[in-house]
Structure formats: C-alpha cells, structure tokens
mmCIF file of C-alpha atoms in Angstrom:
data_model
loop_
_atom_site.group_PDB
_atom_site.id
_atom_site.type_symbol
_atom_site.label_atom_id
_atom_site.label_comp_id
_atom_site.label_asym_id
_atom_site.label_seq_id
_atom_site.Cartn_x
_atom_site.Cartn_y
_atom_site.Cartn_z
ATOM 1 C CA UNK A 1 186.612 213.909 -53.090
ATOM 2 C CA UNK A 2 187.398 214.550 -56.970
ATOM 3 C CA UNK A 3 185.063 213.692 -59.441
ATOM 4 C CA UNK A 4 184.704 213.858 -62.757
ATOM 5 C CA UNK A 5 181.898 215.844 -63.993
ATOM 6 C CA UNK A 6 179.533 216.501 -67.116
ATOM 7 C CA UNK A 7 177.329 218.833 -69.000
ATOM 8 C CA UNK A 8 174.963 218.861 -70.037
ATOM 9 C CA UNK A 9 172.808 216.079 -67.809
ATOM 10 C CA UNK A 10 170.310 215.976 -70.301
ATOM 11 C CA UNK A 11 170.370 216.941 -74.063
ATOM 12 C CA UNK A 12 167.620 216.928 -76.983
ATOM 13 C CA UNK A 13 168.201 217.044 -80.632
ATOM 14 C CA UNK A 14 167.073 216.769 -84.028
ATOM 15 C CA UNK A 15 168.271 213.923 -86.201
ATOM 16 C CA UNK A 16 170.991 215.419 -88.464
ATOM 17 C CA UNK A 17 172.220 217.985 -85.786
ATOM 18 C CA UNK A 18 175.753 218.040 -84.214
ATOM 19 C CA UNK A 19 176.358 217.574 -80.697
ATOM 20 C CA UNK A 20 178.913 218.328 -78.590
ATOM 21 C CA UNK A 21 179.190 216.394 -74.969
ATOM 22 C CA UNK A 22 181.700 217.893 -72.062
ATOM 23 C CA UNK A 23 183.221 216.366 -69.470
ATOM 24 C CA UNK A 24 185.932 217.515 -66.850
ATOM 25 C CA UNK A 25 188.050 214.571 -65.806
ATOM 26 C CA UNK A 26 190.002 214.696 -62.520
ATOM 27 C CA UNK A 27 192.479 217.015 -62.201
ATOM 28 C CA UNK A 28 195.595 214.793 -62.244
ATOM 29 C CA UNK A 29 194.516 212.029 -64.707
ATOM 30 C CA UNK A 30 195.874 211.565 -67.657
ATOM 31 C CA UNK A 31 193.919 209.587 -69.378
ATOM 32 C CA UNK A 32 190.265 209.797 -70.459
ATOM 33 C CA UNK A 33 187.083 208.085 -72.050
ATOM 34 C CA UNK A 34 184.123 207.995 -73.340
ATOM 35 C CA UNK A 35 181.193 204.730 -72.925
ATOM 36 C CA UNK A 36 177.755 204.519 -74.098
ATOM 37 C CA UNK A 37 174.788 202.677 -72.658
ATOM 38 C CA UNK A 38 171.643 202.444 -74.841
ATOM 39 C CA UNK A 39 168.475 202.313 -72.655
ATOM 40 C CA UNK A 40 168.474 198.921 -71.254
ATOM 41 C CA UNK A 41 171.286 197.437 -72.789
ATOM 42 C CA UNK A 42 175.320 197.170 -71.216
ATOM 43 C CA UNK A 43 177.631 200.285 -71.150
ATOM 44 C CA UNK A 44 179.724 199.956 -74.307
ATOM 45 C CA UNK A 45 183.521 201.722 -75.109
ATOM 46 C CA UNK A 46 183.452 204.505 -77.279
ATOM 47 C CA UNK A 47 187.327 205.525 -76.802
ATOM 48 C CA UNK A 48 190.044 206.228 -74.867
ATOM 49 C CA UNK A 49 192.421 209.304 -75.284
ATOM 50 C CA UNK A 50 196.123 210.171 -73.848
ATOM 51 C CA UNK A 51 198.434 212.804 -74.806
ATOM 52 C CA UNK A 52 195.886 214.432 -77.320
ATOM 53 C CA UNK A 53 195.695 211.585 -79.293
ATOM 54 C CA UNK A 54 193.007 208.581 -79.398
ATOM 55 C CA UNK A 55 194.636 205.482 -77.933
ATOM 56 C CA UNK A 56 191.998 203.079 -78.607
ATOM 57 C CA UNK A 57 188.153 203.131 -79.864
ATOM 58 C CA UNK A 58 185.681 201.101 -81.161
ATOM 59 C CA UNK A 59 183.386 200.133 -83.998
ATOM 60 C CA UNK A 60 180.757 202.568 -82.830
ATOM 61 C CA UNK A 61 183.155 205.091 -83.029
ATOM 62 C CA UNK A 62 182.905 205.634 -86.409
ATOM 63 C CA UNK A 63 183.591 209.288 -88.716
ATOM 64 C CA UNK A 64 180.789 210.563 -86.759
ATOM 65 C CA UNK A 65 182.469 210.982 -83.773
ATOM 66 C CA UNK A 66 185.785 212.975 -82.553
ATOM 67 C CA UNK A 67 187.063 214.002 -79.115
ATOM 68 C CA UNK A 68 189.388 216.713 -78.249
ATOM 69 C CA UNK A 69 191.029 218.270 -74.999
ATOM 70 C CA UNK A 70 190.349 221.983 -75.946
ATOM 71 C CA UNK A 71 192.083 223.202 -73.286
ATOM 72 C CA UNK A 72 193.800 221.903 -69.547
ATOM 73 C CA UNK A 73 190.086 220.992 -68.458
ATOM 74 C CA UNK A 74 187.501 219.586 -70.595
ATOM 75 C CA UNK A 75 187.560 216.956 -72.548
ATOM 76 C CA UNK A 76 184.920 216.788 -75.069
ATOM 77 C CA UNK A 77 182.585 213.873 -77.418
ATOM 78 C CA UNK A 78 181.476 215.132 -80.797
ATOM 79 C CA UNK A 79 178.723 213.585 -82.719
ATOM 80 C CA UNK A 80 178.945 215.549 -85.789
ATOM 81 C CA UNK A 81 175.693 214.161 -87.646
ATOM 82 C CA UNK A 82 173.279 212.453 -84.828
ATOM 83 C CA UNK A 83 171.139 210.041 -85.655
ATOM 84 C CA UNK A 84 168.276 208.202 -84.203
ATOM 85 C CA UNK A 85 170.180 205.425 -82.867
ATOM 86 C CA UNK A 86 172.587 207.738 -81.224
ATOM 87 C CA UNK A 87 170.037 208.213 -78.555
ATOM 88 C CA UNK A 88 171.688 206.715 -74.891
ATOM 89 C CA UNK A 89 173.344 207.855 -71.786
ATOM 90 C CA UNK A 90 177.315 208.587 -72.448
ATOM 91 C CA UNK A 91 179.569 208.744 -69.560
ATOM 92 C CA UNK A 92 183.161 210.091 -69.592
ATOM 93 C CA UNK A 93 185.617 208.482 -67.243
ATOM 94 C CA UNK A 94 189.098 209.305 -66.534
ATOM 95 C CA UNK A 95 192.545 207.786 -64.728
ATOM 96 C CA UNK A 96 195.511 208.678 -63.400
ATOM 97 C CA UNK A 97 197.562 206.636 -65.438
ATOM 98 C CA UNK A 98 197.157 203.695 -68.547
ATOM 99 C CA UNK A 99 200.080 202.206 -67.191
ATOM 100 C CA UNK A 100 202.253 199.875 -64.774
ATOM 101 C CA UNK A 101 199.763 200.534 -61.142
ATOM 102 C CA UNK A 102 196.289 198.844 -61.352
ATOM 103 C CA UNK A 103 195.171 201.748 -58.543
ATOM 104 C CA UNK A 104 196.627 204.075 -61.373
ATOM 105 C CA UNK A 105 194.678 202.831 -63.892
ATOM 106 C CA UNK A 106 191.412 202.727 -62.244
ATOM 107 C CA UNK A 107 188.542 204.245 -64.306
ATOM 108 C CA UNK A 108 186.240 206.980 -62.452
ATOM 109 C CA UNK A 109 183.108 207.701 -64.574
ATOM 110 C CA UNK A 110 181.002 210.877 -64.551
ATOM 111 C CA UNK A 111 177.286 211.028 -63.992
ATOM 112 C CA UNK A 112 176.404 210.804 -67.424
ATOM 113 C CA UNK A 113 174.484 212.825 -70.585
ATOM 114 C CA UNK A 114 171.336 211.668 -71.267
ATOM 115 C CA UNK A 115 171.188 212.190 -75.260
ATOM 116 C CA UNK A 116 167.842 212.080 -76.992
ATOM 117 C CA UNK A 117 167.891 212.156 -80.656
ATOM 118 C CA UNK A 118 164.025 213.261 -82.162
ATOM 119 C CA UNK B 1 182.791 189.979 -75.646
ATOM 120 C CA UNK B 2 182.611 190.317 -71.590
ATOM 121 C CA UNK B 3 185.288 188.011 -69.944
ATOM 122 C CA UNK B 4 182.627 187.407 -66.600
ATOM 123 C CA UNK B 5 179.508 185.823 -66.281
ATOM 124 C CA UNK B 6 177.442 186.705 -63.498
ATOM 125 C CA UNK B 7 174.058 185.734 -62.595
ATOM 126 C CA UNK B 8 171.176 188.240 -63.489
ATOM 127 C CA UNK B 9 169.585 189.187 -60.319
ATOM 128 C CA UNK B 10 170.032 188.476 -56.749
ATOM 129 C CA UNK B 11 167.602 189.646 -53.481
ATOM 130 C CA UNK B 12 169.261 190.085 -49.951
ATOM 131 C CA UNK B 13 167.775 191.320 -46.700
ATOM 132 C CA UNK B 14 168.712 194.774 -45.045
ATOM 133 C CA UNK B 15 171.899 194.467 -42.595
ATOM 134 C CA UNK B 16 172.897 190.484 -44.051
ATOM 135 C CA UNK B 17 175.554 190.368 -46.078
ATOM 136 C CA UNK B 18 175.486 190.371 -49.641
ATOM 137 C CA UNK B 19 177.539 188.012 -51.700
ATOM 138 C CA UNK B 20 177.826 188.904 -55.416
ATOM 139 C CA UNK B 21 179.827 185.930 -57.622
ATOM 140 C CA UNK B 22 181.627 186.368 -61.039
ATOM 141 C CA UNK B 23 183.303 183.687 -62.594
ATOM 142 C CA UNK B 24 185.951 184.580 -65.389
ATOM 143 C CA UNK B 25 187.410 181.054 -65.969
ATOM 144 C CA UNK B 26 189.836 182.638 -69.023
ATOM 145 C CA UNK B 27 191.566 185.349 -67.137
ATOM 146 C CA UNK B 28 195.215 185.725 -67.443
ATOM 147 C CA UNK B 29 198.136 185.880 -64.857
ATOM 148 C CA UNK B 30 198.422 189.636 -65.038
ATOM 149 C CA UNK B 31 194.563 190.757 -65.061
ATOM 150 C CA UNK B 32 193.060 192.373 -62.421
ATOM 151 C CA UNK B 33 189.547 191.827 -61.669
ATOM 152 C CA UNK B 34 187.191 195.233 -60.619
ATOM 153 C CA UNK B 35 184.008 195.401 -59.399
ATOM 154 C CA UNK B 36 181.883 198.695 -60.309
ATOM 155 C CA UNK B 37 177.973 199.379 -59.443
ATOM 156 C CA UNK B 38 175.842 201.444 -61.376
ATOM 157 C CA UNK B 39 172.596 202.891 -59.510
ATOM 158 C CA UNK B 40 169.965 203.341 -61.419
ATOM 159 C CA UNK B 41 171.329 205.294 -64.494
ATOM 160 C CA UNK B 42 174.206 207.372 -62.973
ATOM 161 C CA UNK B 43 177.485 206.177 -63.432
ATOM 162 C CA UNK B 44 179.645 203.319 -62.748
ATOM 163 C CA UNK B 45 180.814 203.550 -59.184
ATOM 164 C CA UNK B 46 184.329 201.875 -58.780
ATOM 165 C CA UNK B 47 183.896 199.909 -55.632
ATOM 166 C CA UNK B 48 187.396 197.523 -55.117
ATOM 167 C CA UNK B 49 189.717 195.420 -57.476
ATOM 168 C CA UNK B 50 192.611 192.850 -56.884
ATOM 169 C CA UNK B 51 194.691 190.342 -58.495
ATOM 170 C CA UNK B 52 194.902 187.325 -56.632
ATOM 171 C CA UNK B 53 195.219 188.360 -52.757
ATOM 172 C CA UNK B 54 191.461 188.997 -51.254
ATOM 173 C CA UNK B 55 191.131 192.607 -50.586
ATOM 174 C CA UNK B 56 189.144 195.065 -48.104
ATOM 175 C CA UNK B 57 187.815 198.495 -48.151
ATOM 176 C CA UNK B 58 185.501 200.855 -46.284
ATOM 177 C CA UNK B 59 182.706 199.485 -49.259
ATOM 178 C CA UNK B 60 183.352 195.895 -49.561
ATOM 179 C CA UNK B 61 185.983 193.169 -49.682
ATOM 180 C CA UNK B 62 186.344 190.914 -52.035
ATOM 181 C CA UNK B 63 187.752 187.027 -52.424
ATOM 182 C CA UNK B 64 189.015 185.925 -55.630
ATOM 183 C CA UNK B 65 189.846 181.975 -55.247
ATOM 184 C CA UNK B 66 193.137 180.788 -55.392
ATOM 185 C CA UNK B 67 193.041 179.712 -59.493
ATOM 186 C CA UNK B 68 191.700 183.038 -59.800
ATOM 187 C CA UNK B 69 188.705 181.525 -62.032
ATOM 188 C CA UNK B 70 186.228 183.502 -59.850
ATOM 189 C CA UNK B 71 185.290 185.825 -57.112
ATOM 190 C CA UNK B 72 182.982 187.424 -55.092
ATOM 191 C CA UNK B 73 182.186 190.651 -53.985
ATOM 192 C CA UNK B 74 181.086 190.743 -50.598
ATOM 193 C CA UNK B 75 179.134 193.955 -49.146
ATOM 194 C CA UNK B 76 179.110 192.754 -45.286
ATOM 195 C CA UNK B 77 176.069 194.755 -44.328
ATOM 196 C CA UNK B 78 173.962 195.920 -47.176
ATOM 197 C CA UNK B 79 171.573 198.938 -46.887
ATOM 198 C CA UNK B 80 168.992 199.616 -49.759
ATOM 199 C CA UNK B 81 171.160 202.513 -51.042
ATOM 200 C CA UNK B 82 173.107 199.427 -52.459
ATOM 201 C CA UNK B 83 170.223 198.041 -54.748
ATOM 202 C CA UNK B 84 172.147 198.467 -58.233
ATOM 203 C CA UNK B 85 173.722 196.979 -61.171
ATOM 204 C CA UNK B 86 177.319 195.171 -59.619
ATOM 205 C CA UNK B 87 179.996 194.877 -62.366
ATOM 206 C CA UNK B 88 182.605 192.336 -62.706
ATOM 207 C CA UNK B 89 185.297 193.568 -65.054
ATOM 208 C CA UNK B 90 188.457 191.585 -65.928
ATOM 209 C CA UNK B 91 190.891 193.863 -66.854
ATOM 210 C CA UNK B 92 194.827 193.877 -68.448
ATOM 211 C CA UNK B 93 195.183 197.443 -67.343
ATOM 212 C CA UNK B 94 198.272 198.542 -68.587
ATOM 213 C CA UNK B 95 197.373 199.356 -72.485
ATOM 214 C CA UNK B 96 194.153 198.183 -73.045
ATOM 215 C CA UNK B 97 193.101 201.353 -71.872
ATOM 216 C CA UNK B 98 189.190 199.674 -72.094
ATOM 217 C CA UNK B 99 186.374 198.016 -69.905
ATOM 218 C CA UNK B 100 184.478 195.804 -71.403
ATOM 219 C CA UNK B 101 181.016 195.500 -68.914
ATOM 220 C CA UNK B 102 178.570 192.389 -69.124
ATOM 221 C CA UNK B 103 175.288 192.297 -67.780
ATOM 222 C CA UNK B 104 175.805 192.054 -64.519
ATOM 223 C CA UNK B 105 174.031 191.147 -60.938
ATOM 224 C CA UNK B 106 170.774 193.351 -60.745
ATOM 225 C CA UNK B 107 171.152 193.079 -56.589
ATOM 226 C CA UNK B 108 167.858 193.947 -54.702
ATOM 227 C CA UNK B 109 168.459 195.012 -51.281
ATOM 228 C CA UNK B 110 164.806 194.335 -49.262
ATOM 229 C CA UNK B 111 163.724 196.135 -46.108
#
C-alpha cells in the first residue's frame, strides 16, 4: 500500500541553524502538508501546498519557514533560523485531490521527524 | 479552534467492542466528519469518514446520528494494537485544505 514517507526520523540541531525536513507524498496526490505536534500537546497545521504554490498556512508559519517541491518527488519544510521552541514532531501528509470527492481529499500523514532544537 | 469535543480517555477490554463518541453540535450540511488514530507518536492513521449515512470498513464503522450533531466510532473487536489517540475531525474538504485536531480519546485497550 502507498505511503508517504520521511527523512530524517530523527534530527538534532543547534539553535540558530537551518533545517531542512523531506517528505515523499504518494505518488498520485496532488496536494501536500505539513503539521506540527509539540511534545504533549495536539498536532497543529503548518501549511498546505498545490500546484507549487502555498494554498493555506498558519500563524506558526511565519518568515521562518518555506516549502518547496524540488523536483516530481519530495516535498520539503524549511526552518531557516530554528529556535528552541521549534523543537516537536512534524509530519507531512498528502491527498489526491483538495477538491469535490471527500475520499479524494483524504489526508495520509507520514511517520514523522522528530526535531530537537539544543 | 477544534469543531469536536471528545472525552479524554476511555478503557475497554480485549475482543469487546470499543465505542469512541464525538460530538460536533456546529457542523455544517456539507462537512464530513473523519476519524484518525495516532499510536504513540507516529502518525495520524486515517481510519473512516462520512457525511450523514453510517459507514463500514475492514477497521471500523462508524454512526453519525441523524442531526449529524455527533458520532461514534465503533472498533467491533478491539485488540491492544488499538490503544491510541482516536481523532474526530470535522472537515469542509473541498478548499480548506486543513485539519484542525482536538485532544482527543486516549483509548486503553486492556488484556
């Protein structure tokens, strides 16, 4: 069965440093995002992107982050300046389709990064 | 803000079924409702959704009363792989292009 998958599983970094999270949606879906979920706390939107552009986001995502589809396959979360509070899991999810089919539109999430900011 | 309320926690014995409510009094003729799990940290499992008809898969069926002001997620004969976080999400779909997850039901599946 397709999944969507991520890399790295786990990732350390200094306060100040960019990171860059990937994630490889399902082949056929068209449309792709990005939650958080801070250690004990709910899973949170980040963003949602579609035709290389960002359809929707947040409040948390602020100048600090960016995504981008560098090429047919990955789809990729930027944090450009991490800080301390930056520090959660971050799952990428994708779907077929935005629009018009609720099976369409269904949201499969990856496994997750683990990010640790020091 | 989360459109569901759901309570915290709930326990239920190996092989009984497991009922999980969610009540989303404000939900509009066109949303869908969609239940997810999350196991421990990985990441949110899509289980089943539906708009107003009751609906049944190979993980779970699920009732959604005829005002559509709730539902429940039943899991007809629950194994302790399915202790996990059970999300209720009210959703437009088309355009919103977000979930927006509560706090969900903390279910406890006991041997």
């Amino acid at each position: 069965e397709p999944e969507v998958t991520q890399t790295p599983s786990h990732q350390v970094t200094q306060m100040g440093q960019e990171v860059i999270l990937r994630c490889v949606p399902i082949s056929n879906h068209l449309y792709f995002y990005w939650y958080r979920q801070i250690l004990g706390q709910k899973v949170e939107f980040l963003v949602s992107f579609y035709n290389n552009e960002i359809s929707e986001k947040s409040e948390i995502f602020d100048d600090q982050f960016s995504v981008e589809r560098p090429d047919g396959s990955n789809f990729t979360l930027k944090i450009r300046s991490t800080k301390l509070e930056d520090s959660a899991m971050y799952f990428c999810a994708s779907s077929e389709s935005g629009w018009g089919n609720p099976k369409e539109e269904t949201q499969y999430f990856g496994p997750g990064t683990r990010l640790l900011v020091l | 803000d989360a459109k569901t309320t759901q309570p915290p926690s709930m326990d239920c014995a190996e092989g009984r079924a497991a009922n999980l409510p969610c009540n989303h009094s404000t939900i509009s003729g066109n949303e869908y409702v969609y239940w997810y799990r999350q196991i421990h940290s990985q990441g949110p499992q899509y289980i089943i959704h539906g708009l107003k008809n009751n609906e049944t898969n190979e993980m779970a069926s699920l009732i959604i009363t005829e005002d559509r002001k709730s539902s429940t997620l039943i899991l007809p004969h629950a194994t302790l792989r399915d202790t996990a976080v059970y999300y209720c999400i009210v959703s437009l779909g088309s355009g919103t292009y977000k979930y927006i997850f509560g706090t969900g039901t903390r279910l406890k599946v006991l041997a």
